[in-house]
Amino acid sequence: MFIINGGSTLTRRSVIVSTRFRLSGHNSRMESRFRSGFCVLVLFSCVCIGGLGSVTAENRRPKNIQVAIRAKWSGTPLLLEAGELLSKERKDLFWEFIEVWHHVEKDDLDSYTAKGCTKIILKHVSSLLSEQLASLLQFSLTLRSASPRLVLYRQLAKESLSSFPLVDDSNSNLEVKETLEIKENLETEKSDPLLVGVNPKVPAGKCCWVDTGGALLFDVAELLLWLRGLTERAEDSFLQPELFDFDHIHFDSKIASPVAILYGALGTDCFKQFHVNLVQAAKEGKVKYVVRPVLPSGCEEKVGLCGAVGATDSLNLGGYGVELALKNMEYKAMDDSMIKKGVTLEDPRTEDLSQEVRGFIFSKILERKPELTSEIMAFRDYLLSSTISETLDVWELKDLGHQTAQRIIHASDPLQSMQEINQNFPTVVSSLSRMKLYDSIKDEIIANQRMIPPGKSLMALNGALINIEDIDLYLLLDMIHQELSFADQFSKLKIPHNVIRKLLSTVPPPESNMVRIDFRSTHVHYLNNLEEDAMYKRWRSNLNEILMPVFPGQLRYIRKNLFHSVYVLDPATSCGLEVIEMITSLYENSFPMRFGVILYSTNFIKKIEISGGDLPASAMKDDSKVKEDISSLIIRLFFHIKENHGTRSAFQFLSHINRLRMDSADSVHDALEMHHVEGAFVETVLPKAKSPPQDLLLKLENEQTFKEHAQDSSMFVFKLGLDKMQCCLLMNGLVYDSNEETLMNAMNEELPRIQEQVYYGQISSHTDILDKFLSESGINRYNPQIIVDSKVKPRFISLASSILAGESVLKDVNYLHSPETIDDLKPVTHLLAVDITSKKGIKLLREGIHFLIGGSKRARLGVLFSASEDADLSILLFVKAFEITASTYSHKKKVLDFLDQLCSFYEHRFILASPITSESTQAFIDKICEFAEANGLTSMAYRSSLPEYSAGEVRKHLNEVAQFLYSQLGLESDANVAITNGRVMFPIDESNFLSHDLNLLESVEFKHRIKHIWEIIEEVNWQDIDVDPDMLTSKFVSDIIMVVSSSMAMRDRNSESARFEILSAEYSAIILNSENATIHIDAVIDPLSPSGQKLSPLLRVLHKYAKTSMRIVLNPLSSLVDLPLKNYYRYVLPTMDDFSSTDYTVNGPKAFFANMPLSKTLTMNLDVPEPWLVEPVIAIHDLDNILLENLGDTRTLQAVFELEALVLTGHCSEKDHEPPRGLQLILGTKSSPHLVDTLVMANLGYWQMKVFPGVWYLQLAPGRSSELYVLKEDGDASQEKSLSKRITINDLRGKVVHLEVMKKKSKEQEKLLVSADDDNLSQETKGNQNSWNSNFLKWASGFIGGTEQSIREKNLVDHGKGERHGKTINIFSIASGHLYERFLKIMILSVLKNTHRPVKFWFIKNYLSPQFKDMIPHMAKHYGFEYELITYKWPTWLHKQKEKQRIIWAYKILFLDVIFPLSLEKVVFVDADQIVRADMGELYDMDIMGRPLAYTPFCDNNKDMDGYRFWRQGFWKEHLRGKPYHISALYVVDLKKFRQTAAGDNLRVVYETLSKDPNSLANLDQDLPNYAQHAVPIYSLPQEWLWCESWCGNATKSKAKTIDLCNNPMTKEPKLQGARRIVSEWPDLDLEARQFTAKILGDEVEVLETPASPNQPQISKSVSSSEEDLESKSEL
């Protein structure tokens, strides 16, 4: 025999050649040496095989498997997708592409095929982009990643058409040729109300229209008429159409112009005509022109040659994996019905002969010996039929990982080799195991594994780690696209290539919200001092005790001020007084913490804000007539008591106020009143007073003693910025809320930081910890808008597009600098967009000037003025004067003082005073010159320029600024905004936004986002670069830092990195260097792992289309004892071959498995992106049990799945509370606000809903949820109206939404979920609760899928339901594979035959075959039952199961509270393989004693099985503590109790804890509830409710109410065999079910033989033993 890559005996007659070699071209000398011998040997082998028998060869020809996923929506035009991809790159490219396409010569469109059209589209797209971006866009276009965006436009187009009654409906029956396929698609789409993006049909055959908000214009003549009408009326009387951030708004459009939205498709004549007129109108300022690309149904023939490519075909998706797992054989679980014939979906493609088969490349052999084609192909078929590796010995497995690495490294294309090996591993493992291993590779791998665990996989993109578990193609493409876009932008800024690489590879410091406020001042009043007070003298002062371990919750009593808890509070508020009460109590109980307070008056701070941040005028003079607020009085009295009687007495005074407030009977809502304060003062001072305290109090009130102290204290809080926090805690300067729980959390968070510094000797017994911390990182201003919570992401914009597009707004800015720093490089740029006509705008501008006067070496300030179009001349004059100053005098020492005076004069003369006349213009100029001279600026420039300035030019500039603000931020011209290196501060609270806030912004942004970029840019030697020397100023470099940092802030990537360089890469790494690569990928991969299977094709794509450089270190497991991969895998990626080269057909990508093993049973699993919900729609064969030798003549088994929906997920939170468990959310469109609903879990506040591409609105459901809660939008909660949150789905990546809710006023104490049996509820409340429940149950409706199906089925079952009466029994089951679906039908029949009550079945949709889903409606109608298909996507945060069987088990138990509609109160789970002999109504109505679950305990009367009862010994015996271990084949769920007691949340918590150990939860659905029954109690059902032969003796069989076909671990009897033997009625029920199915599907019923006797069971003749498959695991 010929031995290639190892060897195995082919036949005894084969000639054995001992020399090994490959014919794949790696060793040409050896190839030529053996070529002649090879031909002889192949010929000899072929002849030998020919003698084996042609019949066997014909029957065992290799088979293939092909899988596709198609979108539920109909196809979208490729041309329009290209426009969307360009728009994603840069908004103006969309408009450029329209112009380019309109000028394409018709002769250029000479291609009449899909592939030709795609190439033409790509050619014109590529002309607008750099090479790398064009390459990536080509891949994105073939992937069809922009299709969802066009579906979204379809939804908006449909809403546009439905918003007006269409006048001309007479021609709606136009002769539009519609293919049957489109009609079918539309019918399919209409059946799913969630598919909001159905392609609209336009009346009268019009393919374009313009929506103005007041009318729909279908003709250009109508548009011109409308445009003429605009000039005649001042403003449009109609409501403007709503615009979105994804809309294409023409760049010449004016902000305030009326909106005109063009719906139509590029390529149609009507689009071109409309477009030309609307562009002209936009340039003239008449309209705001918007395009929404839509090709309406029926317009495909009007769109030109290439415009409809992709629109008429179903849309096949890429970017997912398909696994064919070798099925483990233990229990026979394959349907013995005949394999279906007569339906074929043969794949047209020819077999790929270039693939290596046991070392042979058959395409080369056939080239050399074409005359022996049939013999050579027979030889190939023989090899293929035996390629599947049988079990290897352990010693052959030992070095398999290292051998794989060696094969990959030595291949000519290592990435392709890795992909071929790990995706066909069972086939190639045999040859791998026989490879000779080099020590160098093995030694390097083992050396690397001292630094990284064996088998661990990691990947980093430009230095930032990527989560391999969550990665998918769409996410990866977005990340790559972003990096390439940055590289493209930076290269246009003249940044050298090596610096771009450095910039993209730099990882910013991790985001930290740990900002310490430097509050050190005399305004802090400390209650105690642990180091000096006598009460602590017995405590130890040894600081090392902080390092000693203690029990959880135990405190360390050390005589050192480690924790300074300073509360900032208003002493007249209930919050402030409660804090005083809390710290007083903790102090009295010797809590080891230093307590202090800073007091302020809320009312006084309001006065400060009104006066613009200064002390109010009334405070400056001693005006005793002004009524003093109660807070200020308390603070003054506090100062008096502290000064005269000590700090403790002062705190006692505050405590007395609170006690009197609480004790007062007549107080409204515990409000503080003056007599409480007076009483507390008297009570505090009386024991120590020498004169009557009442007289003293009167004197203090009248004389305003300590008034300045009190005002200074409030001013200090105002300047710190802490007054907006109401009550807050400063823990060593860190800001927290003020409750007791937060205090403990803050202390526990601070402790490890102190411990670390003590350990390293940075803190000693002499260190003042507060001084140390605040000196190192303290800031003197806090603003929650700037230092945001980790849940809130700051808003950023990229300034690169504005600079690169040549917009003059940013280029013309003249920056102001702190004195004597004008020539310094400024990494931080503050741009203030100021509405010059408002007092708030002037206030912001003056604060900016004060910021520079205060001195900043790192920042510069630019001002963008905006004003309304009717701004008067004085405003224009001020703007011009400011511009002259900034451009001419910015280097002068006192220029900032001049500007401050100018602003002050302008504000008082023109903003605060009444409007002035134009005659005073000269007086204003004179005043400007006067200020200039006073500050050392010559007035010449002003006197020469101001009288003759062009008002038109200034107005034009103001309009440009307004346009910039609108296009970049979507803001109107009257907005005041601060933009710091791209970070947007809006809306600004101008009254509270001080120059200190700009300091804070500078500090925060420099530290987190600018410093590392500045350091890289600073190193660039600009003289070596092709830059005009005159441009090389500090402004040029500062501009570059501003642009780069603003772009980089848009990055959404991990801040974590890994040190890949420490791993050796000489022998065991793939290193691919690409010239001019801007993207570098570092990876550590175990090639023989599921991660390796997925990553290898992804890495190939990146290398091909993004030209990335790579360093991939292989990290296989070192000593294997089992095969690491037991599956075949394909990752589905598009290619240009998906586009037909003969017609306009677009086939789309598919997974193709060639030459699969015939006699092995395979199970198909899909590895789809996290947000995808897919289901099979075409699958003739059982995808759970694929046995290819049963296919007969069919060469290719086909399966088509459909993207049923995308999953919208989110987390809901309530500040300072647990997530609002049970909160109901609804989602819909504007016209249908309630299309889907869900409820919030306690686990992380998680929720999920099904969506499609479109614009959606999320809101709280009517009823209890919206009565108690409101949505907070961007931190704002409106108490009056119920807000909705807009969610845009325009890609295939889904979305994660973070919701914050808050309780309405006066509803804070009410509970959302109230137990029905709560004794404390009044009858009235109970009544309300019940009415709420009933209303709530009415709207709750299959949020997880099947709602419309359920309604449809109710109409189907009328005739059968007539015989059934009583309360409906709800039964839940799950089945996967044809055999279990066969069992399921039998179970349904057995239930129905034993009850007269209505029955509703609930089936988990995920795993049902298309045949079952087609058949079940007919069965429901015939037998008179209801059914509903439900589904739930596995949450990302919950530990995932990998085995299909274990996932199915998990679905039985983990999501019971959320998978059913909220209206369902009880359900019974019945296993698919169960036969029911009693009325299930009896079980359904059984009282389960208030427990959420009821199960049957395992029988114990079959003594033969005692050895298998694991729960009677060891761990389980100890854990159960006498409770029974229950079987999971039948159980009752009281869903009402289940939800009320958070049983689902508890079970998920237990599951999360246990499931990470692979040895726990062996029988997941059974072990989990049994393990958790101490927390989630189980009611034990009577034994007769479940009988199974394996565990119960035959003596109790006659009493059995249900019989379960449990697997028998002792005999391992096949399921079907056991069913026929054990259950007498089973064959009849089976026959009835099969006859009904055959009747519906039009098949013949196969008569199966019944067993001759119970002792000698027979298997049907139609199934041979080789056809049987075995289930891997099942319940005991």
PDB file of N, CA and C in Angstrom, residues 819-865:
ATOM      1  N   PRO A 819      -1.905  83.654  30.616  1.00  0.00           N
ATOM      2  CA  PRO A 819      -0.811  84.614  30.359  1.00  0.00           C
ATOM      3  C   PRO A 819       0.549  83.935  30.211  1.00  0.00           C
ATOM      4  N   GLU A 820       1.284  84.372  29.173  1.00  0.00           N
ATOM      5  CA  GLU A 820       2.669  83.956  28.917  1.00  0.00           C
ATOM      6  C   GLU A 820       2.810  82.471  28.581  1.00  0.00           C
ATOM      7  N   THR A 821       1.726  81.842  28.084  1.00  0.00           N
ATOM      8  CA  THR A 821       1.842  80.418  27.684  1.00  0.00           C
ATOM      9  C   THR A 821       1.447  80.215  26.223  1.00  0.00           C
ATOM     10  N   ILE A 822       1.340  81.303  25.464  1.00  0.00           N
ATOM     11  CA  ILE A 822       0.781  81.191  24.108  1.00  0.00           C
ATOM     12  C   ILE A 822       1.613  80.292  23.200  1.00  0.00           C
ATOM     13  N   ASP A 823       2.925  80.239  23.416  1.00  0.00           N
ATOM     14  CA  ASP A 823       3.784  79.438  22.527  1.00  0.00           C
ATOM     15  C   ASP A 823       3.955  77.999  23.008  1.00  0.00           C
ATOM     16  N   ASP A 824       3.339  77.660  24.125  1.00  0.00           N
ATOM     17  CA  ASP A 824       3.475  76.296  24.648  1.00  0.00           C
ATOM     18  C   ASP A 824       2.508  75.342  23.944  1.00  0.00           C
ATOM     19  N   LEU A 825       2.933  74.073  23.877  1.00  0.00           N
ATOM     20  CA  LEU A 825       2.041  73.035  23.352  1.00  0.00           C
ATOM     21  C   LEU A 825       0.919  72.798  24.366  1.00  0.00           C
ATOM     22  N   LYS A 826      -0.323  72.780  23.885  1.00  0.00           N
ATOM     23  CA  LYS A 826      -1.481  72.609  24.780  1.00  0.00           C
ATOM     24  C   LYS A 826      -2.218  71.312  24.436  1.00  0.00           C
ATOM     25  N   PRO A 827      -2.015  70.268  25.246  1.00  0.00           N
ATOM     26  CA  PRO A 827      -2.704  69.004  24.937  1.00  0.00           C
ATOM     27  C   PRO A 827      -4.220  69.060  25.153  1.00  0.00           C
ATOM     28  N   VAL A 828      -4.688  69.959  26.027  1.00  0.00           N
ATOM     29  CA  VAL A 828      -6.131  70.027  26.322  1.00  0.00           C
ATOM     30  C   VAL A 828      -6.720  71.250  25.630  1.00  0.00           C
ATOM     31  N   THR A 829      -7.820  71.022  24.912  1.00  0.00           N
ATOM     32  CA  THR A 829      -8.520  72.112  24.222  1.00  0.00           C
ATOM     33  C   THR A 829      -9.960  72.168  24.705  1.00  0.00           C
ATOM     34  N   HIS A 830     -10.334  73.282  25.317  1.00  0.00           N
ATOM     35  CA  HIS A 830     -11.737  73.526  25.666  1.00  0.00           C
ATOM     36  C   HIS A 830     -12.362  74.351  24.545  1.00  0.00           C
ATOM     37  N   LEU A 831     -13.397  73.812  23.924  1.00  0.00           N
ATOM     38  CA  LEU A 831     -14.172  74.603  22.961  1.00  0.00           C
ATOM     39  C   LEU A 831     -15.491  74.953  23.637  1.00  0.00           C
ATOM     40  N   LEU A 832     -15.772  76.234  23.775  1.00  0.00           N
ATOM     41  CA  LEU A 832     -17.038  76.657  24.375  1.00  0.00           C
ATOM     42  C   LEU A 832     -17.953  77.146  23.251  1.00  0.00           C
ATOM     43  N   ALA A 833     -19.070  76.449  23.086  1.00  0.00           N
ATOM     44  CA  ALA A 833     -20.089  76.917  22.143  1.00  0.00           C
ATOM     45  C   ALA A 833     -21.054  77.779  22.938  1.00  0.00           C
ATOM     46  N   VAL A 834     -21.086  79.058  22.601  1.00  0.00           N
ATOM     47  CA  VAL A 834     -21.775  80.044  23.441  1.00  0.00           C
ATOM     48  C   VAL A 834     -22.907  80.710  22.662  1.00  0.00           C
ATOM     49  N   ASP A 835     -24.106  80.688  23.243  1.00  0.00           N
ATOM     50  CA  ASP A 835     -25.212  81.462  22.693  1.00  0.00           C
ATOM     51  C   ASP A 835     -25.062  82.893  23.203  1.00  0.00           C
ATOM     52  N   ILE A 836     -24.605  83.752  22.338  1.00  0.00           N
ATOM     53  CA  ILE A 836     -24.191  85.092  22.749  1.00  0.00           C
ATOM     54  C   ILE A 836     -25.384  85.979  23.107  1.00  0.00           C
ATOM     55  N   THR A 837     -26.588  85.529  22.781  1.00  0.00           N
ATOM     56  CA  THR A 837     -27.767  86.357  23.064  1.00  0.00           C
ATOM     57  C   THR A 837     -28.356  86.081  24.443  1.00  0.00           C
ATOM     58  N   SER A 838     -27.770  85.137  25.190  1.00  0.00           N
ATOM     59  CA  SER A 838     -28.359  84.770  26.481  1.00  0.00           C
ATOM     60  C   SER A 838     -27.421  85.084  27.632  1.00  0.00           C
ATOM     61  N   LYS A 839     -28.011  85.336  28.782  1.00  0.00           N
ATOM     62  CA  LYS A 839     -27.227  85.597  29.992  1.00  0.00           C
ATOM     63  C   LYS A 839     -26.401  84.356  30.348  1.00  0.00           C
ATOM     64  N   LYS A 840     -26.994  83.160  30.139  1.00  0.00           N
ATOM     65  CA  LYS A 840     -26.293  81.902  30.464  1.00  0.00           C
ATOM     66  C   LYS A 840     -25.057  81.745  29.587  1.00  0.00           C
ATOM     67  N   GLY A 841     -25.188  82.135  28.305  1.00  0.00           N
ATOM     68  CA  GLY A 841     -24.048  82.027  27.398  1.00  0.00           C
ATOM     69  C   GLY A 841     -22.899  82.916  27.840  1.00  0.00           C
ATOM     70  N   ILE A 842     -23.220  84.185  28.205  1.00  0.00           N
ATOM     71  CA  ILE A 842     -22.180  85.114  28.669  1.00  0.00           C
ATOM     72  C   ILE A 842     -21.549  84.589  29.961  1.00  0.00           C
ATOM     73  N   LYS A 843     -22.368  84.005  30.830  1.00  0.00           N
ATOM     74  CA  LYS A 843     -21.863  83.440  32.097  1.00  0.00           C
ATOM     75  C   LYS A 843     -20.835  82.347  31.798  1.00  0.00           C
ATOM     76  N   LEU A 844     -21.152  81.459  30.864  1.00  0.00           N
ATOM     77  CA  LEU A 844     -20.219  80.382  30.503  1.00  0.00           C
ATOM     78  C   LEU A 844     -18.935  80.961  29.924  1.00  0.00           C
ATOM     79  N   LEU A 845     -19.070  81.972  29.077  1.00  0.00           N
ATOM     80  CA  LEU A 845     -17.900  82.583  28.450  1.00  0.00           C
ATOM     81  C   LEU A 845     -16.995  83.220  29.514  1.00  0.00           C
ATOM     82  N   ARG A 846     -17.595  83.920  30.456  1.00  0.00           N
ATOM     83  CA  ARG A 846     -16.797  84.567  31.504  1.00  0.00           C
ATOM     84  C   ARG A 846     -16.100  83.533  32.391  1.00  0.00           C
ATOM     85  N   GLU A 847     -16.787  82.431  32.691  1.00  0.00           N
ATOM     86  CA  GLU A 847     -16.148  81.368  33.486  1.00  0.00           C
ATOM     87  C   GLU A 847     -14.940  80.808  32.740  1.00  0.00           C
ATOM     88  N   GLY A 848     -15.057  80.702  31.412  1.00  0.00           N
ATOM     89  CA  GLY A 848     -13.919  80.241  30.607  1.00  0.00           C
ATOM     90  C   GLY A 848     -12.746  81.192  30.703  1.00  0.00           C
ATOM     91  N   ILE A 849     -13.047  82.486  30.641  1.00  0.00           N
ATOM     92  CA  ILE A 849     -11.975  83.497  30.743  1.00  0.00           C
ATOM     93  C   ILE A 849     -11.350  83.448  32.142  1.00  0.00           C
ATOM     94  N   HIS A 850     -12.200  83.303  33.179  1.00  0.00           N
ATOM     95  CA  HIS A 850     -11.670  83.204  34.554  1.00  0.00           C
ATOM     96  C   HIS A 850     -10.787  81.970  34.714  1.00  0.00           C
ATOM     97  N   PHE A 851     -11.174  80.894  34.034  1.00  0.00           N
ATOM     98  CA  PHE A 851     -10.359  79.667  34.069  1.00  0.00           C
ATOM     99  C   PHE A 851      -8.936  79.951  33.568  1.00  0.00           C
ATOM    100  N   LEU A 852      -8.824  80.702  32.458  1.00  0.00           N
ATOM    101  CA  LEU A 852      -7.494  81.022  31.909  1.00  0.00           C
ATOM    102  C   LEU A 852      -6.759  82.020  32.795  1.00  0.00           C
ATOM    103  N   ILE A 853      -7.487  82.990  33.353  1.00  0.00           N
ATOM    104  CA  ILE A 853      -6.854  83.954  34.246  1.00  0.00           C
ATOM    105  C   ILE A 853      -6.250  83.229  35.449  1.00  0.00           C
ATOM    106  N   GLY A 854      -6.960  82.189  35.922  1.00  0.00           N
ATOM    107  CA  GLY A 854      -6.458  81.396  37.049  1.00  0.00           C
ATOM    108  C   GLY A 854      -5.162  80.679  36.730  1.00  0.00           C
ATOM    109  N   GLY A 855      -4.891  80.486  35.445  1.00  0.00           N
ATOM    110  CA  GLY A 855      -3.611  79.898  35.037  1.00  0.00           C
ATOM    111  C   GLY A 855      -3.735  78.422  34.713  1.00  0.00           C
ATOM    112  N   SER A 856      -3.457  78.079  33.449  1.00  0.00           N
ATOM    113  CA  SER A 856      -3.428  76.670  33.038  1.00  0.00           C
ATOM    114  C   SER A 856      -2.328  76.494  32.012  1.00  0.00           C
ATOM    115  N   LYS A 857      -1.372  75.632  32.325  1.00  0.00           N
ATOM    116  CA  LYS A 857      -0.248  75.410  31.415  1.00  0.00           C
ATOM    117  C   LYS A 857      -0.573  74.367  30.345  1.00  0.00           C
ATOM    118  N   ARG A 858      -1.663  73.601  30.569  1.00  0.00           N
ATOM    119  CA  ARG A 858      -1.945  72.482  29.655  1.00  0.00           C
ATOM    120  C   ARG A 858      -3.106  72.755  28.717  1.00  0.00           C
ATOM    121  N   ALA A 859      -3.895  73.831  28.974  1.00  0.00           N
ATOM    122  CA  ALA A 859      -5.140  73.990  28.228  1.00  0.00           C
ATOM    123  C   ALA A 859      -5.204  75.321  27.504  1.00  0.00           C
ATOM    124  N   ARG A 860      -5.930  75.273  26.386  1.00  0.00           N
ATOM    125  CA  ARG A 860      -6.262  76.497  25.658  1.00  0.00           C
ATOM    126  C   ARG A 860      -7.785  76.546  25.509  1.00  0.00           C
ATOM    127  N   LEU A 861      -8.288  77.721  25.155  1.00  0.00           N
ATOM    128  CA  LEU A 861      -9.731  77.906  25.100  1.00  0.00           C
ATOM    129  C   LEU A 861     -10.126  78.492  23.751  1.00  0.00           C
ATOM    130  N   GLY A 862     -11.062  77.831  23.091  1.00  0.00           N
ATOM    131  CA  GLY A 862     -11.607  78.354  21.834  1.00  0.00           C
ATOM    132  C   GLY A 862     -13.080  78.643  22.023  1.00  0.00           C
ATOM    133  N   VAL A 863     -13.570  79.709  21.384  1.00  0.00           N
ATOM    134  CA  VAL A 863     -14.969  80.099  21.547  1.00  0.00           C
ATOM    135  C   VAL A 863     -15.680  80.009  20.198  1.00  0.00           C
ATOM    136  N   LEU A 864     -16.826  79.318  20.185  1.00  0.00           N
ATOM    137  CA  LEU A 864     -17.679  79.237  19.000  1.00  0.00           C
ATOM    138  C   LEU A 864     -18.959  79.991  19.320  1.00  0.00           C
ATOM    139  N   PHE A 865     -19.136  81.157  18.711  1.00  0.00           N
ATOM    140  CA  PHE A 865     -20.345  81.943  18.988  1.00  0.00           C
ATOM    141  C   PHE A 865     -21.495  81.483  18.105  1.00  0.00           C
TER     142      PHE A 865
END
